[in-house]
């Protein structure tokens, strides 16, 4: 396969004495989630060929992306069509090379009509998995009716789609318990890993002002000069901050902290972090009361209602690690029993 693809074979115990079906998994490169998802589907008995449609792996691809797409877009020149054409052409070529029995597309937000026509014309069984809000995609209801089944990470959006005649199903996000984590030291502080949005800046700033130790991770928080240039921003919140870290290190950092803050904002469903933090033994402080669908509040995770409540909880988890340890262990048990990518892959087989 290309520099953006690889294959994960079904393990012998999952084959059941038969030749495995070939699944073509088309995924964004985002945080490498495709590796965990491919392994979960392989455990269901598929030989999984992965194509990351927005991974620009070679030096030439990186230079082309930066010079012909990113920089003109920053300068106000719309390069969306050029990106879609490039990503689509590579995805079609990878699909033809893989010759799969079925296709699972995750997001697919920069894949054009030619890619979907290739799948539909071949009559390949397919699924579209939206592990992000529907509003972040440009799909029409007409398209979603034709392409289904569609899996949504948000119950409300799955119900909305079903009401519009889409073959839609609710499948929450999950986490990978098999991920090997680097060793990181325990920290008596709260951490946040993720993008910088105004509501997140306000909460973390309030925590710091109240004397609760807190640290943010990500290029939009980092004070490093390279990150200031990469994000085209010079100003940064006055908070302790680190640069981008890979997913494995993010798992480890959140598990090692006194508590890991999960701030969703206006998202319809629960982000991967909802399951990652408790799954890897971290103590989660989350802003959504509906997390009760997955975890018991105050026993397996902590739910905060506003900044003052977060400050109160933050002070306690830093001062009373034994209390936090009981909650993090209960959250870990629940996550491993119900919320892994393997659980989600098994769920999807019914659709």
XYZ file of C-alpha atoms in Angstrom:
351
model
C 0.000 0.000 0.000
C 0.965 3.664 -0.090
C 2.874 5.624 2.536
C -0.479 6.403 4.133
C -1.697 2.784 4.439
C -1.043 -0.600 6.049
C -2.843 -3.901 6.775
C -3.792 -5.574 10.052
C -4.607 -9.278 9.677
C -7.300 -11.058 11.646
C -5.722 -13.139 14.432
C -6.110 -16.912 14.046
C -8.592 -17.163 16.914
C -10.911 -14.656 15.173
C -10.983 -16.459 11.826
C -13.179 -19.330 12.950
C -11.595 -21.661 10.409
C -12.657 -19.538 7.451
C -10.979 -17.053 5.142
C -11.428 -13.552 6.608
C -13.284 -10.816 4.772
C -11.207 -7.882 3.582
C -12.236 -4.591 5.207
C -11.016 -1.282 3.782
C -10.824 1.221 6.650
C -10.651 4.829 5.464
C -9.770 7.149 8.322
C -8.355 10.556 9.171
C -4.843 10.431 10.569
C -6.048 12.307 13.685
C -4.093 11.104 16.736
C -3.567 7.665 15.185
C -6.969 6.370 16.306
C -7.085 4.309 13.115
C -4.512 1.897 14.578
C -6.715 1.026 17.554
C -9.842 0.835 15.419
C -8.145 -1.406 12.844
C -7.033 -3.796 15.605
C -10.568 -3.885 17.037
C -12.110 -4.767 13.668
C -9.379 -7.340 12.975
C -10.366 -9.014 16.252
C -13.853 -9.386 14.738
C -12.365 -11.551 11.990
C -11.478 -9.028 9.267
C -8.230 -8.472 7.426
C -8.172 -4.678 7.710
C -6.405 -2.496 5.165
C -6.114 1.082 6.409
C -5.893 4.220 4.284
C -5.434 7.568 6.035
C -6.933 9.983 3.562
C -5.443 13.144 5.056
C -2.001 11.807 6.027
C 0.770 13.484 4.070
C 3.548 11.090 5.002
C 6.389 11.785 2.587
C 8.480 14.947 2.402
C 7.063 15.736 -1.023
C 3.497 15.400 0.253
C 4.245 17.594 3.249
C 5.757 20.310 1.048
C 2.839 20.144 -1.375
C 0.324 20.355 1.465
C 2.086 23.310 3.078
C 2.938 25.274 -0.065
C -0.078 24.646 -2.282
C -2.872 24.150 0.243
C -2.246 25.401 3.798
C -0.399 28.646 3.105
C -2.752 29.857 0.316
C -5.729 28.968 2.553
C -4.220 31.055 5.385
C -3.812 33.914 2.901
C -7.510 33.815 2.022
C -7.380 31.673 -1.120
C -9.940 28.866 -0.950
C -8.080 25.607 -1.602
C -10.824 23.265 -0.399
C -11.533 21.875 -3.873
C -7.849 21.192 -4.471
C -7.537 19.327 -1.172
C -10.660 17.262 -1.873
C -9.364 16.368 -5.345
C -5.981 15.284 -3.976
C -7.363 13.283 -1.054
C -10.047 11.700 -3.239
C -7.650 10.619 -5.965
C -5.361 8.896 -3.472
C -8.297 7.219 -1.710
C -9.702 5.860 -4.989
C -6.294 4.453 -5.930
C -5.932 2.813 -2.514
C -9.456 1.344 -2.734
C -8.735 -0.206 -6.101
C -5.488 -1.668 -4.831
C -7.094 -3.101 -1.676
C -9.985 -4.828 -3.518
C -12.007 -5.142 -0.302
C -15.189 -7.031 0.505
C -16.563 -4.093 2.509
C -15.672 -0.530 3.494
C -15.734 1.446 6.743
C -15.228 5.194 6.348
C -14.542 7.365 9.384
C -15.586 10.993 8.859
C -14.432 11.181 5.219
C -14.718 14.951 5.324
C -12.305 15.600 2.441
C -13.391 12.750 0.178
C -15.299 13.734 -2.955
C -17.993 12.197 -5.125
C -15.573 10.062 -7.140
C -14.609 8.058 -4.066
C -18.187 7.348 -3.028
C -19.196 6.538 -6.624
C -16.416 3.956 -6.751
C -17.881 2.229 -3.683
C -21.512 2.485 -4.734
C -20.879 1.373 -8.317
C -19.020 -1.701 -7.053
C -21.927 -2.544 -4.731
C -19.613 -2.799 -1.728
C -21.230 -3.003 1.715
C -20.177 0.145 3.575
C -20.553 2.083 6.789
C -19.894 5.726 7.548
C -18.800 6.390 11.140
C -19.135 9.972 12.371
C -17.238 10.208 15.644
C -17.696 13.974 15.574
C -20.655 16.348 15.214
C -22.725 16.196 12.038
C -22.371 19.985 11.700
C -18.630 19.519 11.099
C -19.353 17.628 7.896
C -20.867 18.739 4.591
C -22.979 15.645 3.959
C -26.520 16.152 2.706
C -29.427 14.053 3.979
C -29.858 12.696 0.447
C -26.275 11.449 0.450
C -26.555 9.930 3.945
C -29.735 8.072 2.965
C -27.881 6.519 0.026
C -24.626 5.657 1.778
C -25.835 4.171 5.077
C -25.587 2.646 7.552
C -24.358 5.778 9.324
C -22.961 5.431 12.843
C -23.056 8.538 15.027
C -21.240 9.134 18.296
C -24.199 11.201 19.540
C -27.545 9.666 20.430
C -29.379 12.904 19.562
C -27.835 13.028 16.081
C -28.503 9.349 15.399
C -32.161 9.979 16.261
C -32.239 13.095 14.076
C -30.783 11.177 11.119
C -33.162 8.259 11.604
C -36.066 10.695 11.572
C -34.849 11.901 8.167
C -34.903 8.385 6.745
C -31.205 7.618 7.202
C -30.192 4.110 8.292
C -28.561 5.609 11.388
C -27.309 3.989 14.584
C -25.877 5.301 17.823
C -22.363 4.111 18.621
C -20.448 5.986 21.332
C -16.720 6.547 21.146
C -14.315 4.299 23.060
C -10.669 3.718 23.975
C -7.852 1.240 23.407
C -6.807 -0.644 26.572
C -3.923 -2.348 24.735
C -2.045 0.859 23.953
C 1.497 0.790 25.343
C 2.091 3.903 27.420
C 5.348 5.693 28.149
C 6.396 6.147 31.753
C 5.619 9.634 33.056
C 5.968 10.902 36.652
C 2.976 11.464 38.885
C 1.982 15.131 39.079
C -0.026 16.784 41.824
C -1.865 18.976 39.352
C -4.830 18.973 37.013
C -4.162 18.615 33.299
C -6.020 19.443 30.128
C -5.029 18.022 26.732
C -6.709 19.498 23.681
C -7.521 22.497 21.549
C -7.822 26.008 22.966
C -11.357 27.409 22.914
C -12.638 30.431 24.864
C -14.650 28.356 27.364
C -11.594 26.207 28.029
C -9.342 29.234 28.509
C -11.819 30.702 30.988
C -12.061 27.526 33.071
C -8.332 26.859 33.201
C -7.573 30.504 33.975
C -10.100 30.468 36.807
C -8.488 27.333 38.219
C -5.013 28.852 38.140
C -6.228 32.112 39.690
C -7.787 30.124 42.519
C -4.449 28.478 43.250
C -5.306 25.055 41.826
C -2.250 23.725 39.957
C -3.172 23.160 36.292
C -1.244 22.492 33.092
C -2.438 22.549 29.456
C -1.028 20.500 26.583
C -1.174 21.383 22.889
C 0.295 23.711 20.295
C -2.398 26.359 20.874
C -1.416 26.594 24.573
C 2.334 26.151 24.218
C 4.644 29.130 24.706
C 7.262 27.602 22.414
C 8.208 29.968 19.548
C 7.752 27.224 16.941
C 4.175 26.631 18.104
C 3.435 30.352 18.023
C 4.544 30.371 14.385
C 2.701 27.147 13.501
C -0.580 28.535 14.827
C -0.002 32.054 13.446
C -0.603 33.429 16.943
C 1.742 35.207 19.322
C -0.534 35.650 22.354
C -1.009 32.783 24.799
C -2.962 32.380 28.056
C -0.785 32.884 31.129
C -0.844 29.213 32.104
C 1.746 26.449 32.485
C 1.682 24.701 29.121
C 3.438 22.027 27.082
C 3.714 21.307 23.386
C 1.707 18.738 21.394
C 2.098 15.190 22.655
C 1.223 11.932 20.861
C -1.870 9.992 21.875
C 0.104 7.422 23.890
C 1.713 10.155 25.963
C -1.617 11.940 26.371
C -3.095 8.747 27.824
C -0.148 8.502 30.237
C -0.138 12.187 31.244
C -3.849 12.136 32.029
C -3.527 8.918 34.030
C -0.570 10.269 36.034
C -2.157 13.617 36.928
C -4.167 14.292 40.072
C -7.092 14.794 37.696
C -7.753 15.224 33.974
C -10.260 17.850 32.855
C -12.650 17.022 30.015
C -14.363 20.116 28.573
C -16.777 19.392 25.739
C -18.440 22.719 25.116
C -21.225 22.419 22.539
C -20.418 18.920 21.255
C -23.451 16.685 20.738
C -21.781 13.465 21.859
C -18.986 12.440 24.181
C -15.427 12.799 22.935
C -12.889 9.960 23.009
C -11.413 11.503 26.165
C -14.556 10.590 28.126
C -13.505 6.942 27.861
C -9.732 7.359 27.595
C -9.158 9.072 30.929
C -10.897 6.538 33.195
C -9.920 3.687 30.882
C -6.223 4.300 31.481
C -6.675 4.798 35.213
C -7.074 8.567 35.267
C -9.450 10.602 37.411
C -11.825 12.430 35.071
C -13.467 15.790 35.824
C -16.057 16.218 33.076
C -18.510 19.009 32.228
C -21.405 16.802 31.102
C -24.003 15.387 33.505
C -25.119 12.970 30.790
C -21.857 11.087 31.295
C -24.089 9.103 33.661
C -25.066 7.037 30.598
C -21.562 5.524 30.813
C -20.227 6.106 34.332
C -21.618 6.595 37.838
C -20.948 10.226 38.861
C -19.007 10.671 42.120
C -18.094 6.971 42.061
C -16.409 6.437 38.662
C -15.968 10.020 37.390
C -16.473 13.539 38.753
C -18.933 15.941 37.088
C -18.523 19.699 37.506
C -21.324 22.209 36.930
C -19.356 25.451 36.589
C -15.961 27.015 37.292
C -16.558 27.297 41.040
C -17.518 23.634 41.229
C -14.434 22.647 39.217
C -12.235 24.656 41.598
C -13.810 22.890 44.586
C -13.314 19.436 43.061
C -9.825 20.308 41.847
C -8.707 21.342 45.317
C -10.009 18.093 46.786
C -8.440 15.723 44.244
C -5.048 17.399 44.733
C -5.326 17.364 48.536
C -6.899 13.894 48.945
C -5.296 11.421 46.524
C -6.773 8.410 48.351
C -10.290 9.649 47.551
C -9.335 10.146 43.945
C -7.703 6.706 43.757
C -10.988 4.973 44.625
C -12.807 6.856 41.860
C -10.133 6.283 39.229
C -10.016 2.527 39.915
C -13.806 2.227 39.648
C -13.751 4.184 36.384
C -11.005 1.949 35.006
C -12.994 -1.203 35.757
C -16.108 0.168 34.072
C -14.172 1.287 30.998
C -12.489 -2.077 30.469
C -15.780 -3.907 30.942
C -17.919 -1.776 28.600
C -16.174 0.989 26.648
C -13.272 -0.291 24.549
C -13.002 -0.063 20.769
C -13.455 -3.841 20.785
C -16.887 -3.362 22.360
C -17.778 -0.806 19.680
C -16.550 -3.028 16.831
C -18.658 -5.906 18.126
C -21.665 -3.578 18.376
C -21.275 -2.500 14.736
C -21.449 -6.076 13.432
C -25.204 -6.066 14.041
C -25.752 -3.305 11.478
